[in-house]
Each structure stands twice: as structure tokens, then as C-alpha cells.
mmCIF file of C-alpha atoms and ligand atoms in Angstrom:
data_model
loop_
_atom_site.group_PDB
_atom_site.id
_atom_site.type_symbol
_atom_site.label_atom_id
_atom_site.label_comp_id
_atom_site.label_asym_id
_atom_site.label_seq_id
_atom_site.Cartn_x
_atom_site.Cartn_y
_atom_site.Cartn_z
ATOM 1 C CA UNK A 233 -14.093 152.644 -74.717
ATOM 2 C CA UNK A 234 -16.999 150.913 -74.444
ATOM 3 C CA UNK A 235 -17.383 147.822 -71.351
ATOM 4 C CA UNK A 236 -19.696 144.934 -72.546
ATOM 5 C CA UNK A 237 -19.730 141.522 -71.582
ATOM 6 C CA UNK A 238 -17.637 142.665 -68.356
ATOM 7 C CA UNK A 239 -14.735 143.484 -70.679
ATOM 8 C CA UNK A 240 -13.946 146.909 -71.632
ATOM 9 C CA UNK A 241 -12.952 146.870 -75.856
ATOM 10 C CA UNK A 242 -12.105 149.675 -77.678
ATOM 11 C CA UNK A 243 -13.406 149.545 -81.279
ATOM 12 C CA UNK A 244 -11.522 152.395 -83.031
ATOM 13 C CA UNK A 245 -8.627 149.873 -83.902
ATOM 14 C CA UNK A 246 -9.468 146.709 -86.102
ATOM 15 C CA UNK A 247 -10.532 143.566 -83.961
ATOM 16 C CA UNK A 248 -7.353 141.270 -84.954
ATOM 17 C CA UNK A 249 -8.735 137.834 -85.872
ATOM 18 C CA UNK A 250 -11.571 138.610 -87.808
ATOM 19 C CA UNK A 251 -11.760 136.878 -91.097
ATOM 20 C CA UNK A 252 -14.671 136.736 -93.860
ATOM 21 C CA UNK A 253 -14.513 134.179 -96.597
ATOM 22 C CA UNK A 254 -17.250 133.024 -98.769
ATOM 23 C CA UNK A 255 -19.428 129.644 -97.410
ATOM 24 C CA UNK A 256 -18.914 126.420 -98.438
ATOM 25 C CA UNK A 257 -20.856 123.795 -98.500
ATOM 26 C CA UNK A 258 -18.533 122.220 -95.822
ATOM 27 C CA UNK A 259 -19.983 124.485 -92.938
ATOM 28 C CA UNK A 260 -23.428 123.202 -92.996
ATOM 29 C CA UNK A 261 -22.832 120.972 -89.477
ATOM 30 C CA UNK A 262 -21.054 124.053 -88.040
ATOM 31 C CA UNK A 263 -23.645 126.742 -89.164
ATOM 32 C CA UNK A 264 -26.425 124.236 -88.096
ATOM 33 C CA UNK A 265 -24.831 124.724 -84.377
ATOM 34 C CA UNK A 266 -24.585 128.206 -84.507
ATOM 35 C CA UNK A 267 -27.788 129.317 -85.587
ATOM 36 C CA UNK A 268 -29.449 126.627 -83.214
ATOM 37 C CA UNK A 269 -27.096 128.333 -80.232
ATOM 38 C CA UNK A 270 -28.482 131.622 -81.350
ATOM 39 C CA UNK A 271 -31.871 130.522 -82.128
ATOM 40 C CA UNK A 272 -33.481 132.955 -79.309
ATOM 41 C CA UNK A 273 -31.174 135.685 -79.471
ATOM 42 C CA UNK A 274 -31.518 136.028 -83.192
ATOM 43 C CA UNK A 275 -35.128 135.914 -83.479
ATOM 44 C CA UNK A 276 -36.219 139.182 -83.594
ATOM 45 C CA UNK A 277 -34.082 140.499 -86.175
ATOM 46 C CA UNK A 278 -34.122 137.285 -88.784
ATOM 47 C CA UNK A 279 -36.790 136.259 -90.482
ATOM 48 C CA UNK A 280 -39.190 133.458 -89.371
ATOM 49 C CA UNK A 281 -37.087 130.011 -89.935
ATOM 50 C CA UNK A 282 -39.339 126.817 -89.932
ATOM 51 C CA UNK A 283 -37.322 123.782 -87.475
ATOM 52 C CA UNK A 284 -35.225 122.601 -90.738
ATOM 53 C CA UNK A 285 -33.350 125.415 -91.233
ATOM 54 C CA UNK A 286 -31.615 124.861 -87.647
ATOM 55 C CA UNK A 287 -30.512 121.404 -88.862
ATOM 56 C CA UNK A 288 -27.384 119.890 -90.725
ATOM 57 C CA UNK A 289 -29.876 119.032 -93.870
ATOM 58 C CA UNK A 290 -31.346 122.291 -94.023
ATOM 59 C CA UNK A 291 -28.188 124.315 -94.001
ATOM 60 C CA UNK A 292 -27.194 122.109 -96.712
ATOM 61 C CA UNK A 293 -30.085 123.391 -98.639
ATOM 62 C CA UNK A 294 -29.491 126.630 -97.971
ATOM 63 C CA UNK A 295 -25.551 126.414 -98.594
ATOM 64 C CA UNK A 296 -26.467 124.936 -102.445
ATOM 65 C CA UNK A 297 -28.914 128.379 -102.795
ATOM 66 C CA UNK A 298 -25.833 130.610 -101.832
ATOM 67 C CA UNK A 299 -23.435 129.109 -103.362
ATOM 68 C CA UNK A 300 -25.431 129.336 -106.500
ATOM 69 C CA UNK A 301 -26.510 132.674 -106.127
ATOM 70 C CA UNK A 302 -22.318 133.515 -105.768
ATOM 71 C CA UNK A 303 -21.491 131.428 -108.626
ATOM 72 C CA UNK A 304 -24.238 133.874 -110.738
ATOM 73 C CA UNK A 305 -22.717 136.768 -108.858
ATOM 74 C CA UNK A 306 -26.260 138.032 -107.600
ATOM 75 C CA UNK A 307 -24.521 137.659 -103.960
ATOM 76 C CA UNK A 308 -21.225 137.182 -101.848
ATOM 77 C CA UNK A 309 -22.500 135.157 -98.964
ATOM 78 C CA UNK A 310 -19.670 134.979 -96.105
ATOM 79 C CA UNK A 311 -19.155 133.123 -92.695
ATOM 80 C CA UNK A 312 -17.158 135.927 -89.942
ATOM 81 C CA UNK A 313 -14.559 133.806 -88.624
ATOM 82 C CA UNK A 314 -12.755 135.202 -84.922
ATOM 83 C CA UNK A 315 -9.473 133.501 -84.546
ATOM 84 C CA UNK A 316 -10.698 130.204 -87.420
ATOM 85 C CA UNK A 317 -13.937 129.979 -85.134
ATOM 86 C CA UNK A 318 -16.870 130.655 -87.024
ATOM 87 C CA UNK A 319 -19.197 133.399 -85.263
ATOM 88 C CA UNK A 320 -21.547 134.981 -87.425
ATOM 89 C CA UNK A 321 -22.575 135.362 -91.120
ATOM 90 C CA UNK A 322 -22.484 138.610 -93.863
ATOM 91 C CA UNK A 323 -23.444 139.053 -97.091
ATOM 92 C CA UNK A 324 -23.482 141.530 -99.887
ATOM 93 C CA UNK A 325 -27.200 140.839 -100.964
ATOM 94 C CA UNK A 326 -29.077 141.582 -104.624
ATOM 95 C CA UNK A 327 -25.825 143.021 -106.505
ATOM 96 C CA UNK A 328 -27.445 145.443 -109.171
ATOM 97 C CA UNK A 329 -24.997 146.183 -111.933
ATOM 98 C CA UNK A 330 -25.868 148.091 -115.119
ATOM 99 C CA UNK A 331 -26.776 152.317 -113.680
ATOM 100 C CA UNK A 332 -26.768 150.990 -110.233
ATOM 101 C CA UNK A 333 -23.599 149.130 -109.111
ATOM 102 C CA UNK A 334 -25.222 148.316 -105.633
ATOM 103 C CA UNK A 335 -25.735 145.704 -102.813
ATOM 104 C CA UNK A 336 -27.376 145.688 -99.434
ATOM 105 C CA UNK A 337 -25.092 144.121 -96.248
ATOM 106 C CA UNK A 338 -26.727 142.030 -94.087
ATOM 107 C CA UNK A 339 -24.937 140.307 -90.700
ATOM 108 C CA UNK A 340 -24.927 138.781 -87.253
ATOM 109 C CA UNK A 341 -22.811 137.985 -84.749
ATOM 110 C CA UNK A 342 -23.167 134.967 -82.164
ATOM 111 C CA UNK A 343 -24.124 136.119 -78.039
ATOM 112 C CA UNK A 344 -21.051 134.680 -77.653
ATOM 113 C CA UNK A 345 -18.635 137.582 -79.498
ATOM 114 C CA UNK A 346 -21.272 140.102 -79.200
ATOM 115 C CA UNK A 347 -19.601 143.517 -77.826
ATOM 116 C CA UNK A 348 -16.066 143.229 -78.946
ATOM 117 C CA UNK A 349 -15.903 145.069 -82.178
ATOM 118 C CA UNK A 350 -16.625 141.709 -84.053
ATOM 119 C CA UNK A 351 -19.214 142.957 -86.437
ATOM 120 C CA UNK A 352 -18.107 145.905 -86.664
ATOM 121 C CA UNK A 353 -14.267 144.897 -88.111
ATOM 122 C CA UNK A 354 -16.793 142.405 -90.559
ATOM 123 C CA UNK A 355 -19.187 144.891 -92.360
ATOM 124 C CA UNK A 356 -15.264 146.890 -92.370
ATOM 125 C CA UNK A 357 -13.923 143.839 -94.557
ATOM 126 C CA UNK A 358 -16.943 143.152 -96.469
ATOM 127 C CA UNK A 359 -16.574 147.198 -97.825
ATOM 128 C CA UNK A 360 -13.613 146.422 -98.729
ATOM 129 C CA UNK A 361 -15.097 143.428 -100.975
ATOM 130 C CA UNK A 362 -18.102 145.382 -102.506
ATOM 131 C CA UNK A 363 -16.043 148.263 -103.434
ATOM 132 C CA UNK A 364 -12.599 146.237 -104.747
ATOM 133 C CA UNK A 365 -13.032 142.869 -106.054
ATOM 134 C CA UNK A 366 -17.096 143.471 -106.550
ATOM 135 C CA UNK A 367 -16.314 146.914 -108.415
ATOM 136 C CA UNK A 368 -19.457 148.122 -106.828
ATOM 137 C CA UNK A 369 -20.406 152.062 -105.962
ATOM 138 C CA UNK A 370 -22.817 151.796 -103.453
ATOM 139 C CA UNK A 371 -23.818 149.589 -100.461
ATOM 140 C CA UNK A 372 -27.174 149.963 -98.525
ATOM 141 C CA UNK A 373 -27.976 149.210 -95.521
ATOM 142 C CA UNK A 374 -31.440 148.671 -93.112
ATOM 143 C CA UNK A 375 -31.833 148.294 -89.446
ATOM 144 C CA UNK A 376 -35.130 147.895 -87.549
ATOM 145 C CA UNK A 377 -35.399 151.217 -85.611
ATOM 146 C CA UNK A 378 -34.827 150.263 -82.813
ATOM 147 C CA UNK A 379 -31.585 148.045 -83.473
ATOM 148 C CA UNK A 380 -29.376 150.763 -82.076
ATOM 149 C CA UNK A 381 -25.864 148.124 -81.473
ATOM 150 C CA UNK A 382 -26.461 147.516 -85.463
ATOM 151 C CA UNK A 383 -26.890 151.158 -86.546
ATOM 152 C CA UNK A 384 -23.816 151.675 -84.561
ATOM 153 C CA UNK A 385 -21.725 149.414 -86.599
ATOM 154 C CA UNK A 386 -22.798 151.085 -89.585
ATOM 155 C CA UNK A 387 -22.132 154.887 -88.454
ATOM 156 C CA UNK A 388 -19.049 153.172 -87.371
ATOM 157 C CA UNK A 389 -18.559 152.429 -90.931
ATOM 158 C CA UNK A 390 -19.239 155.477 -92.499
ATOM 159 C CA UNK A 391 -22.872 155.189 -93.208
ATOM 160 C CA UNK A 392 -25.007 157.559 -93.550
ATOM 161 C CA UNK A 393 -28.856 157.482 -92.450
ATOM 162 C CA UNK A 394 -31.066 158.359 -95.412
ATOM 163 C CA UNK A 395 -34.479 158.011 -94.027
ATOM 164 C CA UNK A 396 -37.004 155.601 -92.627
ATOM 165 C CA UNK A 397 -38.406 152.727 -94.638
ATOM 166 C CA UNK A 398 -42.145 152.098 -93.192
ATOM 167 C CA UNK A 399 -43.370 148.153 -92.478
ATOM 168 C CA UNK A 400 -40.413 147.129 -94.433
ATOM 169 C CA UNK A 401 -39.967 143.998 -93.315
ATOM 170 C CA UNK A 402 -41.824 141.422 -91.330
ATOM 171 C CA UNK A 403 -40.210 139.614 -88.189
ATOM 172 C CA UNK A 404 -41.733 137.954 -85.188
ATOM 173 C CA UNK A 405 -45.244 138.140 -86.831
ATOM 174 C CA UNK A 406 -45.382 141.988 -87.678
ATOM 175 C CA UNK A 407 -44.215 144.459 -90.216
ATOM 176 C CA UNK A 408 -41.437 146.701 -88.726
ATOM 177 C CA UNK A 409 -40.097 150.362 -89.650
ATOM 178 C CA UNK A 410 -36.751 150.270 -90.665
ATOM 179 C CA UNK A 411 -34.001 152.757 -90.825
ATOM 180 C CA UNK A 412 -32.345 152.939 -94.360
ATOM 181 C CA UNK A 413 -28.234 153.598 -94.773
ATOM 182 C CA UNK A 414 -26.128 154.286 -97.403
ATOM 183 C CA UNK A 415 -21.948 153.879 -98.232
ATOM 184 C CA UNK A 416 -20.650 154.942 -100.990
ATOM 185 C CA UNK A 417 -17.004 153.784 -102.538
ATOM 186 C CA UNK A 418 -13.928 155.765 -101.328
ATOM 187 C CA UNK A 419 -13.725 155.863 -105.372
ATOM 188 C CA UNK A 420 -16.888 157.901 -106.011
ATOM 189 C CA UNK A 421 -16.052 161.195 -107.548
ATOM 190 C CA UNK A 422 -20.172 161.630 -108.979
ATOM 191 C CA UNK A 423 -19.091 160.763 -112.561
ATOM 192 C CA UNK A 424 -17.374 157.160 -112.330
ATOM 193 C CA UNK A 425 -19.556 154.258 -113.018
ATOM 194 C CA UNK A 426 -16.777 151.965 -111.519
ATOM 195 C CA UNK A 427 -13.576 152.001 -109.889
ATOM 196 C CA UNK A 428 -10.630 153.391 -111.853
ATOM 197 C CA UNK A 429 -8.748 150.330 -113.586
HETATM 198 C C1 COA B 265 -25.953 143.957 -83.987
HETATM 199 C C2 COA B 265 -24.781 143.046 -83.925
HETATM 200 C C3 COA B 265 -24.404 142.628 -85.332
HETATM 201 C C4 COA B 265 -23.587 143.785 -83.253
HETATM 202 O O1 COA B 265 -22.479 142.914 -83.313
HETATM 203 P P1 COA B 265 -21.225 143.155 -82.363
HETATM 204 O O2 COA B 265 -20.090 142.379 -82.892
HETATM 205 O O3 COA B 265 -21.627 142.955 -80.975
HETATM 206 O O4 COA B 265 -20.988 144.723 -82.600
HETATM 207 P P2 COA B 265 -19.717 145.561 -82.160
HETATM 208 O O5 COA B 265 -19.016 144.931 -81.058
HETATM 209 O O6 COA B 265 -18.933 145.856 -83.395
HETATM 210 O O7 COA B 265 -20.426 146.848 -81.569
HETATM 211 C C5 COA B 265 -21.073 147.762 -82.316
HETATM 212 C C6 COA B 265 -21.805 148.708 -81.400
HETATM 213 O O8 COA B 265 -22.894 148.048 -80.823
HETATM 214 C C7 COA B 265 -22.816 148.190 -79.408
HETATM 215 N N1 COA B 265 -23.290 146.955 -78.854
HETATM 216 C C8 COA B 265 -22.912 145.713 -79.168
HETATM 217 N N2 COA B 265 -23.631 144.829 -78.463
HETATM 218 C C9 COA B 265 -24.464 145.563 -77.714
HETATM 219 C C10 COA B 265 -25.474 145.248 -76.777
HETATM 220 N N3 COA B 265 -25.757 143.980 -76.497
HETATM 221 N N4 COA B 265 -26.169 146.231 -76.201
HETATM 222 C C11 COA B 265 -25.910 147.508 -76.510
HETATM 223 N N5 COA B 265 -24.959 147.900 -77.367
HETATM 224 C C12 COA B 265 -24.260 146.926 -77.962
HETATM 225 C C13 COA B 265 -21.363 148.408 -79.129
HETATM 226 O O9 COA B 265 -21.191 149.087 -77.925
HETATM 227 C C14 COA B 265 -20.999 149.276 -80.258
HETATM 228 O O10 COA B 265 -21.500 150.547 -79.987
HETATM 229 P P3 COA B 265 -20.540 151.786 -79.780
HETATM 230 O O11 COA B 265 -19.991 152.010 -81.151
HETATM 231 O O12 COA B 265 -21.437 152.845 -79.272
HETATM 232 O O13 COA B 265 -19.478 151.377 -78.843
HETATM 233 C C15 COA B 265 -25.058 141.769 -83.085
HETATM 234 O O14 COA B 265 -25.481 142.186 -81.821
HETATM 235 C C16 COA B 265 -26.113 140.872 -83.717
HETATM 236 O O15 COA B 265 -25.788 140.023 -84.536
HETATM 237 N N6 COA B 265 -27.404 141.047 -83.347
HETATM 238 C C17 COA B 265 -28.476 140.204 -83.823
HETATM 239 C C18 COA B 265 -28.706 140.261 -85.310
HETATM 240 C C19 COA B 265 -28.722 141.671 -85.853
HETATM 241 O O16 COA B 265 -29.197 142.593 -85.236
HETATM 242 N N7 COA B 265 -28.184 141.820 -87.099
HETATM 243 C C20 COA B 265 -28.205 143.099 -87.790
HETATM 244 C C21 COA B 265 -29.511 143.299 -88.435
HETATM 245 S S1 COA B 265 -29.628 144.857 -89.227
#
């Protein structure tokens, strides 16, 4: 039982209300008001986003690039719905096929429905999308070292830590360590290339 934002949750049992569903390019207004709401609170883990990108026209633009990149199936970009109210984004990022049948997940979740098992129900769902309808063996996963409520969501997901990625990425001017995870599909036996038919 954990108490955050003055409510106590437990998140062994699946946070009813949590969707996921691919974006459309319908959500631009709403995304624009989210990520502008979460502007400060997201800086430190996104990467640098120039004024546009918190407005209608420039979630528009980056809608068309996802939506493209889905239609090519090089990603599943998704919007984390709580109860039809969108609250966050996830996305299965770079899907390798071929001898490598991977992705990476990234997410957030507003301030707003931060603490309540929100994100950690999401990256739950999206599993279940990289290893059924995306076929896929492995997901990976990196956290900046010291993003310990999003390397709890993963362990909470049964992900493993593999090691430490150094200056892997760059956020809020500097190159930051990051911790590297790994899932592999319930499926994975060490032989099977994919999912049994
Ligand atoms: C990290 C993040 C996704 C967690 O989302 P969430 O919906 O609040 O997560 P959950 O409620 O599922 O909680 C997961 C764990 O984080 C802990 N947690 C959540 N918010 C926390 C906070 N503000 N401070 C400390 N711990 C926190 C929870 O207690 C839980 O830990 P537990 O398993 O020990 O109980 C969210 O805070 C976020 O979007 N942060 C900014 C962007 C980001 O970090 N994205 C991930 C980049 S790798």
C-alpha cells in the first residue's frame, strides 16, 4: 500500500479505467493542453521541446509523424486514457523485426494521476500489445538513474535491470546515465522466433 497524493492506492490489482489506444490525429487540441499543463513537471525526463510543440499546430505535426510511423509499423504510438480522460502518452518505439523482434516503451503520466497505479496498469497493457498483436519477443526499457517512481513501474512489470547505459541521452542541457531493462514475452522458450500461431 503505498499513500501518494494523500490517498493511499494499492497497485497489485489493475487500476480499472485505464485504456491505451493508438493517437489520432483528432487529439492534437487535447494533447496540446496536456503537455502545456505538464510542461514543468515533464521537463527533466523529455527531451528539449522548442514553444511549438506545446501548441494545437505542432501536435498536429507531430500526430502526422506518428501516425505515419504506425501506418509503416516502425511504432505503436498510444494516448493512456483514465476513465475516457486522456492522461499521459506510451509507445512501443523502433520495432526491429528480422533476428530481433524488439521495441523500447516509453511513457508519462500527467501530475494530475501521478501515484495511483496509472502508469503502471499502461506499460501492463502496452505488454500485452508488443507481445500479442505486435508478435514481438522482447521489449527494452531505459530510465535516467535516478527516476526511481519509473524503474518501479517497470520491476512492477517484470523487468529486469541489465546494466547502466553511460550519457545515453541528453535532457535539460546534459548527457545523463541511464539504467537499461529488459521483458521478455511470456512466450519465450529460447528457440521461438515468434509467438506460437
Ligand atoms: C514515472 C511515472 C510514469 C510514474 O507514473 P505513475 O502513474 O505515477 O506510476 P504508478 O502510480 O504506477 O507508480 C509506480 C511507482 O512509482 C511510485 N511513485 C509514483 N509517483 C511517485 C512520486 N511522485 N514520488 C515517489 N514515488 C512515486 C509509486 O509509489 C510506485 O512505486 P511502488 O511500486 O514502490 O509503490 C510518472 O511519474 C511520470 O510520467 N513522470 C514523468 C515522466 C517520466 O519519468 N517518464 C518515464 C521516463 S523513463
Amino acid at each position: 500500500m503505498t499513500a501518494l497524493a494523500g490517498q493511499p492506492v494499492s497497485l497489485d490489482r489493475p487500476q480499472p479505467g485505464v485504456r491505451l489506444r493508438v493517437v489520432q490525429m483528432a487529439d492534437a487540441e487535447e494533447l496540446a493542453a496536456l503537455y502545456e499543463a505538464n510542461r514543468e513537471y515533464l521537463h527533466p525526463w523529455e527531451p528539449e521541446r522548442d514553444d511549438a510543440y506545446f501548441t494545437v499546430e505542432g501536435q498536429l505535426d507531430n500526430l502526422h509523424d506518428l501516425v505515419e510511423a504506425y501506418a509503416t509499423e516502425e511504432m505503436w504510438p498510444g494516448v493512456i486514457l483514465v476513465d475516457g480522460e486522456m492522461a499521459g502518452r506510451i509507445t512501443l518505439n523502433n520495432v526491429l523485426r528480422g533476428p530481433l523482434q524488439s521495441c523500447f516503451v516509453g511513457y508519462w503520466v500527467a501530475s494530475a494521476h501521478a501515484g495511483r497505479g496509472v502508469a503502471t496498469e499502461a506499460v501492463r497493457q502496452a505488454l500485452d500489445v508488443a507481445f500479442g498483436a505486435l508478435r514481438l519477443h522482447r521489449v527494452e526499457a531505459f530510465t535516467r538513474v535516478d527516476n526511481i517512481p519509473s524503474q518501479r513501474v517497470l520491476e512492477r512489470n517484470g523487468f529486469t535491470a541489465v546494466g547502466t547505459a553511460r550519457r545515453h541521452i541528453h535532457l535539460e542541457g546534459r548527457w545523463h546515465d541511464e539504467r537499461l531493462f529488459e521483458r521478455l514475452a511470456p512466450w519465450d522458450d529460447g528457440i521461438a522466433l515468434t509467438p506460437p500461431a
